[in-house]
Amino acid sequence: MKTVTFALAIAILSQVAGNRLASAQDAVEIMSKSHLAYYYAGNDGMSEVNMKIVDKKGSERVREFAMLRLDTEDGGDQKYYTYFRKPSDVSRIAFMVHKNSTGNDQRWIYVPSVDLVKPIAADDKNSSFVGSDFTYEDVSGRHWNEDSHTLVREDAVDAKPVFVIESTPKKAYKGFAKRISFIDKSTFLPIREEYYDDKGELGRVLRAEKIDVIDGITTVTVRSMENVKKGSKTTVSFTSIKYNIGLKPDLFAERYLKNPPRDYIKQ
Amino acid sequence: MKTSRLISKIVAAAVVTLFAGAPLLAEDLQIGGFIQGLYGGKLQERKLTPSDYSASEMRLQLRLETSSGDADLFGRVDFVYDDVTDPEYQWELREGYLKYTLFRKVDFKIGRQILTWGTGDLVFINDLFAKDYESFFAGRDDQYLKAPQTAIRTEYYSPVGALSIVWTPRFTPNRTPTGERFSYYNPMMQSFTGGPPYALASRPADRWENSEIAARFQRGVGNYTVELYAYRGFFKNPLGFNPVTVSAYYPKLFAYGASVRGQLLSGILWLEGGYYDSREDRCGAKPFVPNSSVMGLIGYERQIATDLTGNIQYQADFMEDYDQYELNLIGTEKRDELRSLITSRLTRNFRMETVQLSSFVFWSPSDEDVYYRFSLLYKYNDALTLTVGGNLFDGQKMYTDFGSFAKNDNLYAKMTYGF
């Protein structure tokens, strides 16, 4: 009798452990697929971006910029180029990031009114991107290897079947203590992300507001980030999106920081 | 015939003509700019200058940009009503240039332009392009620290590196206090001086041999950018004195230097060195011409916390032939052989980058003088920005760099509407 109970217990335990392992593996796979779909669509891409920042009092600020992206390696290093159009005080400023998936990113800014090229100390990926509710990391992505993932359940958001994944940073991180992602089962795009702080309080919510198919690639064309605590919200709309346009790596260098590449960035 | 001056005029005329014709060529014309009011008052009781104000001006800047194929045309022009200076109405073409790429390898920028290179933060060794210290001290926007030069810039890109050559036909000096807006120390009178007659240094004659040439070679090495520099021209400040005409002038200068800049740990490190070869006083015996000197700069910047960035710099300036300098010195206003300067910048952003507090201190332990700048900026919305700030100087001696401006402490308020 005892033996039977023991054997049963072992069987149940290993079943549970097996399930958990499977779910962890699945979760990592889902998150890596999602990361690639969201941040690495195509080999490169370009778009015009409109960023609307609304604070808790309802006052609105708008940034407009053109953005180029080139993937050095899927899931790995990337290069970003941003050319600001609005508002007036930042217009014509160019900004470049060499995203390093294994170390610190490199960032440069070009201020045309003083003809100044300056590398920027980029220690804190969690700082705000141009005063919005998005961080630098939200723009370029946080590698899935930096967090542990668990498939919590399967659910539906706006009638779309989703995986619900809970992620916790492997190393203490001030960006969030826990993140719940709702990943579309068919496209692997994040439909919603909830960021919780170390007290378990909800800090920010990312929403995919609009999804379109562009050049055969399913793309979030409007996304928003709400800072629940601050009461502010930033909505980003992407237009004139193009993928696989053949951007060259040498475009992401000081020469083009000073001289925006007119083949891609019109006035 | 003043050839280089003529060239400058032709270049300017060509740029203006191109602009007039630009809308016909271009797909579209971008227009922007700002309107700005700047008012500042001096803090000292003993006023040396005609006006008690460090600034009292209204400025309209118009920005025009268009491109067509490989060519970009850009213009930036300021219209100013200024109570402090005479004449009150002024305008200036801040930038007006044509940018053109040849064979995808060479970039030309021709016309009136702002030029910058080197690694220092508000400290310059190999950047021998014109600066406007009067604007800098008055609280104008950062873009006014640089004065425009009418020049031709050629940049050639190859796998080995990038070579830039800037030719400025007509020598363009720094804009330094003349006694009209700000007082300065006058070594002739051994006192702070302001009011007319204003300090005017004589420029070198407009001749081919007096044009300025600046060159830079740049190459990336790993995560670092390595640069070599050379300059042939004149000291940008009127550091020479002609006892015959009793006037200040710009002595001849050759300069050579190098810099390296890149990421170290979580911040940015920069190192720069330079040698100023004072061509008119190569053995250091002339009391009215600066000696040659060797300069070095080290700086480091990092993000201290979210929304807080800081940097620190140390600059050393070592005079050559110091014994000759001491031997031939007239008067008692002696500088140290090794001049040192420490600077630090702190920038803190608040409320989603709509409020910015900024502080910058220059302190020279050898000269025992200090210059402190600070500002508080509030972006009311995308168009409207309000700024208050100040510029404070102090020194143990009247004749040092910052000590000589000790009577110019000021506070200012600025309102900018961008469009």
XYZ file of C-alpha atoms in Angstrom:
686
model
C 0.000 0.000 0.000
C 2.691 2.401 1.052
C 4.644 1.591 -2.094
C 1.649 2.266 -4.257
C 1.005 5.639 -2.611
C 4.691 6.509 -2.980
C 4.744 5.532 -6.636
C 1.568 7.534 -7.221
C 3.039 10.511 -5.473
C 6.183 10.300 -7.600
C 4.067 10.004 -10.724
C 1.947 13.009 -9.839
C 4.961 15.084 -8.826
C 6.867 14.315 -11.976
C 3.754 15.052 -14.016
C 3.425 18.437 -12.351
C 7.109 19.162 -12.720
C 6.995 18.076 -16.342
C 4.051 20.348 -17.020
C 5.767 23.256 -15.357
C 8.908 22.645 -17.328
C 6.930 22.384 -20.528
C 5.089 25.570 -19.683
C 8.354 27.421 -18.929
C 9.836 26.220 -22.207
C 6.692 27.184 -24.076
C 6.682 30.566 -22.381
C 10.290 31.271 -23.413
C 9.510 30.204 -26.953
C 6.394 32.366 -27.066
C 8.288 35.380 -25.737
C 11.176 34.938 -28.161
C 8.750 34.644 -31.081
C 6.887 37.692 -29.824
C 10.111 39.683 -29.457
C 11.122 38.875 -33.031
C 7.677 39.682 -34.413
C 7.461 42.976 -32.548
C 11.018 44.353 -32.699
C 12.672 42.555 -35.605
C 10.021 42.549 -38.356
C 11.779 42.201 -41.725
C 15.528 42.774 -42.028
C 15.055 46.505 -41.808
C 12.258 49.017 -41.702
C 11.343 52.662 -41.866
C 8.360 54.741 -40.850
C 7.081 58.148 -39.944
C 6.153 58.376 -36.300
C 3.689 60.606 -34.530
C 3.911 60.562 -30.745
C 1.197 62.205 -28.694
C 1.872 62.679 -24.996
C -1.091 63.612 -22.816
C -0.447 64.383 -19.159
C -2.896 64.002 -16.294
C -4.212 67.545 -16.776
C -5.018 66.706 -20.373
C -2.413 68.960 -21.938
C -0.986 67.513 -25.086
C 2.496 67.454 -26.590
C 3.362 66.049 -29.994
C 6.641 64.718 -31.390
C 7.051 63.813 -35.027
C 10.030 61.953 -36.357
C 11.209 59.603 -39.054
C 12.740 56.336 -37.976
C 15.028 53.828 -39.695
C 15.949 50.423 -38.293
C 18.397 47.791 -39.424
C 18.755 44.379 -37.785
C 22.311 43.114 -37.633
C 21.033 39.803 -36.375
C 17.515 38.614 -35.575
C 17.062 38.885 -31.835
C 20.504 40.474 -31.534
C 22.144 43.810 -32.367
C 20.211 46.523 -34.157
C 20.807 50.028 -35.423
C 18.271 52.833 -35.125
C 18.212 56.271 -36.718
C 15.726 58.948 -35.706
C 15.251 62.315 -37.395
C 13.035 64.790 -35.542
C 10.598 67.004 -37.382
C 8.483 68.468 -34.577
C 8.278 70.347 -32.267
C 10.227 73.347 -33.473
C 12.872 73.269 -30.734
C 14.034 69.752 -31.641
C 13.426 69.837 -35.373
C 16.350 68.586 -37.501
C 17.989 66.907 -34.512
C 19.154 63.400 -35.397
C 19.561 60.588 -32.940
C 21.227 57.245 -33.428
C 21.349 54.079 -31.340
C 23.524 51.033 -31.833
C 21.663 48.503 -29.744
C 24.000 46.020 -28.176
C 22.130 42.917 -27.063
C 24.975 41.820 -24.786
C 26.152 45.120 -23.286
C 25.500 48.852 -23.144
C 23.898 50.481 -26.162
C 25.725 53.288 -27.882
C 23.792 56.490 -28.495
C 24.657 59.662 -30.369
C 22.878 62.919 -30.926
C 23.477 65.561 -33.586
C 22.389 69.114 -32.821
C 22.453 70.989 -36.134
C 22.162 74.508 -34.695
C 25.636 74.095 -33.192
C 26.868 71.399 -35.613
C 27.526 69.184 -32.605
C 27.883 65.400 -32.650
C 27.820 64.008 -29.148
C 27.817 60.485 -27.767
C 25.317 60.142 -24.929
C 25.925 58.255 -21.729
C 23.372 55.472 -22.080
C 23.492 53.678 -18.804
C 19.833 53.785 -18.002
C 17.702 52.070 -20.613
C 14.781 52.737 -18.349
C 14.824 56.509 -18.805
C 12.094 58.224 -20.766
C 12.283 58.420 -24.537
C 11.932 62.123 -25.472
C 9.795 62.860 -22.440
C 7.140 60.270 -23.266
C 5.740 57.364 -21.264
C 7.889 55.010 -23.325
C 11.400 54.202 -22.196
C 14.374 53.648 -24.475
C 13.946 49.973 -23.782
C 10.308 50.061 -24.869
C 11.468 51.430 -28.200
C 14.253 48.964 -28.887
C 13.096 45.974 -26.819
C 14.272 44.087 -23.774
C 15.855 40.755 -24.599
C 13.731 37.797 -23.507
C 16.798 36.182 -21.912
C 16.858 38.884 -19.255
C 13.607 37.651 -17.729
C 12.114 34.340 -16.573
C 8.779 33.551 -18.196
C 5.790 31.473 -17.154
C 2.719 30.682 -19.191
C -0.010 31.604 -16.725
C -3.058 30.810 -18.819
C -4.624 31.090 -22.199
C -7.253 33.751 -22.584
C -8.813 36.188 -25.039
C -8.409 39.959 -25.444
C -10.885 41.706 -27.769
C -11.964 38.245 -28.960
C -8.380 37.396 -29.940
C -6.990 34.235 -28.353
C -3.866 35.074 -26.372
C -1.162 33.493 -24.261
C -0.838 35.192 -20.903
C 2.794 35.226 -19.832
C 4.227 36.375 -16.556
C 7.817 37.612 -16.715
C 10.126 38.489 -13.870
C 13.608 39.987 -14.314
C 16.419 37.549 -13.557
C 18.451 40.404 -12.072
C 16.829 43.104 -9.929
C 15.582 45.766 -12.321
C 13.987 49.116 -11.668
C 11.945 49.052 -14.867
C 9.513 46.513 -13.442
C 9.311 43.666 -10.936
C 6.706 41.743 -12.891
C 5.262 42.012 -16.355
C 2.146 40.314 -17.660
C 2.070 40.046 -21.446
C -0.952 39.121 -23.545
C 0.465 37.620 -26.729
C -1.721 37.100 -29.792
C -1.660 33.356 -30.570
C -1.655 33.779 -34.326
C 0.725 36.742 -34.843
C 2.696 36.587 -31.564
C 2.354 40.379 -31.251
C 1.832 41.723 -27.726
C -1.759 42.967 -27.532
C -1.310 44.229 -24.018
C 1.444 44.410 -21.428
C 1.101 45.277 -17.766
C 4.119 46.446 -15.803
C 4.063 45.992 -12.033
C 6.487 47.479 -9.518
C 8.094 45.700 -6.550
C 5.048 46.462 -4.375
C 2.914 44.600 -6.867
C 1.216 47.810 -7.993
C 0.360 48.367 -11.628
C 2.660 51.046 -13.099
C 2.207 51.103 -16.837
C 0.037 49.454 -19.468
C 0.987 48.976 -23.120
C -1.800 48.464 -25.627
C -1.724 47.586 -29.296
C -4.462 49.926 -30.509
C -4.334 49.150 -34.201
C -2.863 46.294 -36.194
C -2.373 46.240 -39.963
C -0.663 44.013 -42.464
C 2.139 45.885 -44.245
C 4.295 44.282 -46.949
C 2.909 40.965 -45.713
C 4.041 41.610 -42.141
C 1.495 41.997 -39.373
C 2.394 45.251 -37.635
C 1.143 47.212 -34.654
C 0.574 50.604 -36.311
C -0.842 52.367 -33.272
C 0.365 51.605 -29.786
C -0.103 53.372 -26.503
C 1.563 53.390 -23.127
C -0.427 54.529 -20.149
C 1.331 55.481 -16.958
C -1.340 54.505 -14.468
C 0.445 56.133 -11.537
C 1.237 59.439 -13.223
C -2.037 59.573 -15.117
C -0.269 60.241 -18.413
C -0.559 58.441 -21.709
C 1.501 58.358 -24.876
C 0.035 57.207 -28.168
C 2.347 56.388 -31.052
C 1.135 56.101 -34.636
C 3.316 54.702 -37.394
C 2.669 55.687 -40.990
C 4.493 55.224 -44.311
C 5.841 51.940 -42.993
C 8.148 49.979 -45.282
C 10.079 46.772 -44.686
C 13.112 45.172 -46.353
C 14.185 48.348 -48.108
C 17.870 47.397 -48.206
C 19.347 49.814 -45.646
C 23.146 49.616 -45.442
C 25.018 49.532 -42.118
C 27.161 52.558 -43.064
C 24.006 54.662 -43.005
C 24.108 54.459 -39.229
C 27.310 56.479 -38.848
C 28.312 60.043 -38.060
C 28.220 61.108 -41.695
C 24.499 60.504 -41.933
C 23.860 61.749 -38.457
C 25.016 65.125 -39.805
C 23.423 64.678 -43.230
C 20.059 62.892 -43.035
C 19.924 60.287 -45.830
C 17.513 61.891 -48.287
C 16.849 58.591 -50.064
C 14.856 57.571 -47.019
C 14.192 60.691 -45.023
C 12.398 63.338 -47.006
C 12.109 66.829 -45.678
C 41.618 93.972 -54.209
C 40.550 92.102 -51.164
C 40.164 88.753 -52.840
C 38.934 86.658 -49.948
C 36.362 89.245 -48.973
C 35.143 89.235 -52.550
C 34.884 85.445 -52.449
C 32.856 85.653 -49.250
C 30.482 88.066 -50.954
C 30.167 85.891 -54.033
C 29.437 82.842 -51.897
C 26.828 84.763 -49.914
C 25.242 86.114 -53.086
C 25.183 82.648 -54.636
C 23.459 81.209 -51.577
C 20.855 83.965 -51.543
C 20.214 83.493 -55.268
C 19.885 79.754 -54.853
C 17.371 80.321 -52.113
C 15.336 82.648 -54.191
C 15.235 79.980 -56.881
C 14.897 77.084 -54.472
C 11.103 76.846 -54.342
C 11.122 76.261 -58.081
C 13.556 73.370 -57.790
C 12.459 71.868 -54.575
C 9.759 69.396 -53.845
C 8.857 71.466 -50.849
C 10.144 74.195 -48.618
C 10.233 73.774 -44.859
C 9.775 76.910 -42.796
C 10.229 77.206 -39.052
C 11.728 79.403 -36.404
C 10.981 81.187 -33.184
C 10.197 84.490 -31.565
C 12.088 85.212 -28.394
C 12.239 87.897 -25.759
C 15.322 88.014 -23.558
C 15.721 90.418 -20.664
C 18.585 90.430 -18.219
C 20.009 92.790 -15.642
C 23.436 93.213 -14.112
C 23.845 92.655 -10.427
C 26.795 94.921 -9.635
C 26.162 98.367 -8.280
C 29.027 100.012 -10.082
C 27.940 100.014 -13.681
C 30.663 100.441 -16.244
C 28.653 99.963 -19.401
C 26.088 102.391 -20.869
C 23.203 100.061 -20.052
C 22.302 98.406 -16.774
C 20.890 95.537 -18.751
C 22.855 92.525 -19.876
C 20.134 91.871 -22.428
C 16.953 93.551 -23.566
C 16.029 92.157 -26.916
C 13.331 90.715 -29.076
C 14.402 88.239 -31.713
C 12.735 86.605 -34.685
C 14.520 83.677 -36.234
C 13.367 82.254 -39.556
C 14.515 78.906 -40.759
C 14.165 77.778 -44.358
C 15.126 74.427 -45.714
C 14.719 72.680 -48.973
C 16.362 69.840 -50.816
C 16.531 68.595 -54.317
C 18.348 65.431 -55.301
C 21.770 65.411 -53.699
C 21.600 69.060 -52.733
C 20.277 70.612 -49.518
C 19.732 74.303 -49.067
C 19.433 75.766 -45.635
C 19.003 79.254 -44.297
C 18.603 80.698 -40.830
C 18.255 84.413 -40.380
C 17.782 86.493 -37.220
C 16.034 89.823 -36.949
C 16.706 91.520 -33.636
C 15.579 94.593 -31.803
C 18.236 95.163 -29.163
C 18.032 97.963 -26.581
C 21.488 97.370 -25.207
C 23.560 97.835 -28.327
C 23.765 100.440 -31.010
C 22.261 100.139 -33.622
C 19.086 98.819 -32.066
C 17.807 97.084 -35.174
C 20.020 94.311 -36.439
C 19.804 91.294 -38.636
C 22.221 88.468 -39.193
C 22.432 85.554 -41.548
C 23.271 82.863 -39.000
C 23.428 80.145 -41.606
C 22.952 80.126 -45.350
C 24.535 77.242 -47.134
C 24.324 74.715 -49.881
C 25.156 71.115 -49.095
C 26.045 68.861 -51.951
C 27.264 65.273 -52.205
C 29.632 64.386 -55.010
C 30.105 60.781 -56.169
C 28.523 59.618 -52.884
C 31.939 60.080 -51.245
C 32.462 63.798 -50.784
C 30.142 66.180 -48.949
C 30.457 69.892 -49.601
C 28.929 72.544 -47.390
C 29.370 75.975 -48.882
C 28.338 79.263 -47.373
C 27.660 80.763 -43.993
C 27.677 78.013 -41.419
C 28.160 76.985 -37.812
C 31.117 74.674 -37.299
C 32.053 72.484 -34.367
C 34.447 69.681 -33.592
C 36.495 68.423 -30.693
C 35.385 66.637 -27.570
C 35.170 69.193 -24.753
C 31.948 70.386 -23.165
C 32.137 74.196 -23.484
C 35.923 73.857 -23.352
C 37.727 74.050 -26.664
C 41.235 73.096 -27.723
C 41.136 72.000 -31.351
C 37.800 73.615 -32.123
C 39.136 76.903 -33.433
C 35.865 77.981 -35.017
C 34.347 81.297 -34.015
C 32.546 81.553 -30.693
C 30.313 84.270 -29.381
C 31.097 84.757 -25.709
C 28.969 87.842 -25.480
C 25.865 85.808 -26.337
C 27.036 83.057 -24.038
C 27.336 85.423 -21.066
C 24.028 87.151 -21.848
C 21.885 84.023 -21.541
C 21.039 83.552 -25.191
C 20.314 79.992 -26.326
C 23.177 77.530 -26.620
C 23.122 77.818 -30.397
C 24.482 81.375 -30.050
C 27.696 80.253 -28.431
C 28.843 79.527 -31.951
C 29.288 82.422 -34.342
C 28.860 81.716 -38.035
C 31.779 81.581 -40.445
C 31.565 81.962 -44.191
C 33.444 78.906 -45.294
C 33.701 75.892 -47.524
C 33.668 72.548 -45.753
C 34.714 69.435 -47.634
C 34.327 66.009 -46.079
C 35.764 62.977 -47.781
C 34.760 59.524 -46.609
C 36.863 56.446 -47.219
C 37.218 53.065 -45.491
C 40.337 54.418 -43.775
C 38.474 57.291 -42.163
C 36.848 60.644 -42.772
C 38.809 63.728 -43.718
C 37.277 67.177 -43.215
C 38.805 70.385 -44.460
C 37.312 73.784 -43.690
C 38.544 76.802 -45.557
C 37.435 80.184 -44.224
C 38.582 82.825 -46.704
C 38.170 85.690 -44.267
C 39.450 85.277 -40.725
C 36.497 85.128 -38.332
C 37.418 85.937 -34.727
C 35.512 85.147 -31.547
C 33.002 87.702 -30.377
C 34.257 88.885 -27.010
C 33.015 91.613 -24.660
C 33.887 95.060 -25.992
C 32.667 97.253 -23.154
C 29.299 97.923 -24.751
C 27.197 95.100 -23.291
C 29.803 93.729 -20.904
C 32.830 95.270 -19.261
C 36.250 93.675 -19.311
C 39.625 94.142 -17.707
C 41.823 96.606 -19.510
C 45.517 95.941 -18.776
C 46.491 99.368 -20.099
C 44.395 101.127 -17.496
C 44.734 98.309 -14.994
C 41.030 98.442 -14.277
C 37.689 97.127 -15.436
C 36.574 99.046 -18.472
C 33.236 99.694 -20.121
C 31.618 102.306 -22.306
C 32.974 103.934 -25.450
C 35.418 103.762 -27.104
C 34.687 100.053 -27.396
C 37.472 97.528 -27.615
C 38.065 96.746 -31.234
C 40.942 94.567 -32.253
C 42.410 94.863 -35.701
C 41.825 91.868 -37.924
C 44.454 90.549 -40.266
C 44.213 92.003 -43.755
C 41.942 90.184 -46.209
C 44.591 88.319 -48.097
C 44.874 84.764 -49.348
C 47.616 83.996 -46.860
C 45.422 85.212 -44.018
C 42.577 82.791 -44.633
C 41.914 80.064 -42.070
C 42.317 76.380 -42.782
C 41.186 73.735 -40.330
C 41.455 70.001 -40.947
C 40.356 66.888 -39.132
C 40.851 63.220 -39.724
C 38.431 60.900 -37.975
C 38.383 57.158 -37.596
C 36.525 54.712 -35.412
C 38.616 52.276 -33.411
C 36.391 49.761 -31.658
C 33.925 51.708 -29.573
C 36.109 54.807 -29.686
C 36.410 57.661 -32.140
C 39.943 58.858 -32.753
C 40.527 62.260 -34.313
C 43.531 64.243 -35.493
C 43.373 67.995 -36.008
C 45.384 70.758 -37.616
C 44.749 74.482 -37.903
C 46.452 77.352 -39.637
C 45.210 80.824 -38.873
C 45.177 83.168 -35.909
C 44.390 83.194 -32.215
C 40.616 83.619 -32.130
C 40.796 86.052 -29.211
C 42.737 89.322 -29.573
C 45.627 88.170 -27.402
C 48.312 90.180 -29.141
C 49.074 93.841 -28.515
C 50.689 96.254 -30.885
C 52.456 98.983 -28.856
C 52.934 101.158 -31.935
C 49.263 101.425 -32.850
C 48.257 100.819 -29.214
C 45.702 98.225 -30.214
C 44.964 94.568 -29.698
C 45.232 92.146 -32.593
C 45.039 88.440 -33.476
C 48.525 86.883 -33.629
C 49.282 84.096 -36.048
C 48.612 80.574 -34.817
C 49.237 77.042 -36.003
C 47.657 74.286 -33.945
C 47.883 70.506 -33.950
C 46.008 68.041 -31.829
C 44.322 64.726 -31.296
C 41.372 63.353 -29.376
C 39.719 60.092 -28.471
C 36.184 59.629 -27.222
C 33.959 56.695 -26.436
C 32.173 54.588 -23.913
C 33.889 53.599 -20.698
C 31.952 51.606 -18.117
C 28.532 53.173 -18.170
C 29.628 56.637 -19.238
C 31.450 58.563 -21.960
C 35.142 59.343 -21.628
C 37.002 61.914 -23.715
C 40.640 62.886 -23.980
C 41.975 65.699 -26.092
C 45.370 67.265 -26.522
C 46.719 70.099 -28.580
C 49.772 72.170 -29.298
C 49.360 75.885 -29.994
C 52.313 77.064 -32.032
C 52.437 80.843 -31.617
C 54.088 81.707 -34.912
C 55.058 85.267 -34.031
C 56.803 84.378 -30.798
C 58.380 80.977 -31.183
C 60.973 81.469 -28.440
C 58.558 83.081 -26.014
C 60.497 86.332 -25.646
C 57.875 88.774 -26.901
C 55.819 90.196 -24.068
C 52.886 91.246 -26.264
C 52.375 87.949 -28.063
C 51.208 84.747 -26.347
C 53.752 81.982 -25.973
C 53.231 78.566 -27.513
C 51.542 76.099 -25.235
C 50.614 72.459 -24.794
C 47.085 71.646 -23.715
C 45.360 68.562 -22.420
C 41.771 67.768 -21.510
C 40.099 64.804 -19.872
C 36.375 64.478 -19.294
C 33.821 61.946 -18.196
C 30.057 62.013 -18.363
C 27.504 59.620 -17.017
C 23.916 59.268 -16.034
C 23.943 59.533 -12.264
C 20.298 58.595 -11.853
C 17.185 58.532 -14.001
C 16.797 62.068 -15.377
C 20.090 63.236 -13.854
C 23.261 63.515 -15.926
C 26.595 64.907 -14.815
C 30.059 65.414 -16.170
C 33.425 66.599 -15.019
C 36.404 67.896 -17.008
C 39.965 68.820 -16.249
C 42.012 70.940 -18.597
C 45.686 71.812 -18.305
C 47.460 74.487 -20.307
C 51.236 74.384 -20.065
C 53.127 77.418 -21.333
C 56.338 76.844 -23.270
C 59.441 78.960 -22.599
C 58.073 80.132 -19.286
C 61.504 81.433 -18.228
C 61.549 83.687 -21.289
C 58.029 84.811 -20.471
C 59.015 85.713 -16.909
C 62.178 87.441 -18.091
C 60.400 89.649 -20.610
C 57.193 90.249 -18.726
C 56.174 93.872 -18.484
C 54.228 94.653 -15.374
C 53.163 92.244 -12.681
C 50.237 90.451 -14.263
C 51.833 87.075 -14.430
C 50.080 83.847 -15.239
C 51.183 80.449 -13.963
C 53.239 78.128 -16.108
C 50.569 75.464 -15.714
C 47.049 76.761 -15.907
C 44.355 74.382 -14.811
C 40.630 74.423 -15.276
C 38.012 72.172 -13.758
C 34.446 72.198 -15.035
C 31.316 70.327 -14.118
C 27.865 70.145 -15.625
C 24.744 68.824 -13.967
C 21.429 68.483 -15.767
C 18.267 67.336 -14.085
C 14.955 66.745 -15.846
C 11.600 66.826 -14.120
C 7.995 66.227 -15.070
C 8.505 64.250 -18.273
C 11.307 66.520 -19.449
C 9.155 69.636 -19.360
C 11.281 71.149 -16.602
C 15.043 71.208 -16.771
C 17.485 72.461 -14.204
C 20.999 72.957 -15.427
C 24.211 74.067 -13.774
C 27.689 74.519 -15.184
C 30.730 75.639 -13.246
C 34.159 76.637 -14.536
C 36.799 76.862 -11.836
C 40.471 77.525 -12.315
C 42.586 76.588 -9.280
C 45.667 78.205 -10.829
C 43.996 81.456 -11.871
C 41.762 81.464 -8.801
C 38.699 82.453 -10.732
C 35.287 80.986 -11.339
C 32.361 81.262 -13.714
C 29.014 79.765 -12.789
C 26.069 79.356 -15.158
C 22.678 78.041 -14.263
C 19.237 77.921 -15.797
C 15.770 76.665 -15.084
C 13.712 75.904 -18.147
C 10.007 75.209 -18.309
C 8.284 73.956 -21.423
C 4.760 75.214 -21.019
C 3.795 73.390 -24.209
C 5.458 72.356 -27.461
C 5.647 75.956 -28.624
C 6.236 78.025 -25.515
C 9.333 77.799 -23.319
C 10.168 79.949 -20.321
C 13.700 80.171 -18.977
C 15.350 81.958 -16.100
C 19.044 81.804 -15.444
C 22.192 83.546 -14.422
C 25.865 84.071 -15.096
C 28.174 84.747 -12.182
C 31.878 85.548 -12.343
C 34.488 85.944 -9.656
C 38.238 86.037 -9.406
C 41.102 86.886 -7.079
C 42.799 88.840 -9.851
C 41.336 91.188 -12.413
C 43.342 89.949 -15.373
C 42.428 86.255 -15.483
C 39.922 84.796 -17.980
C 36.874 84.901 -15.729
C 38.185 87.448 -13.237
C 38.269 90.026 -16.024
C 34.481 89.775 -16.377
C 33.821 90.053 -12.654
C 31.598 93.120 -13.077
C 29.198 91.335 -15.393
C 27.152 89.111 -13.062
C 23.657 88.920 -14.451
C 20.269 87.281 -14.128
C 17.937 86.884 -17.063
C 14.493 85.738 -18.124
C 13.646 84.452 -21.565
C 10.473 83.496 -23.333
C 10.536 81.569 -26.597
C 7.695 80.770 -28.949
C 8.675 78.223 -31.576
C 6.848 77.566 -34.830
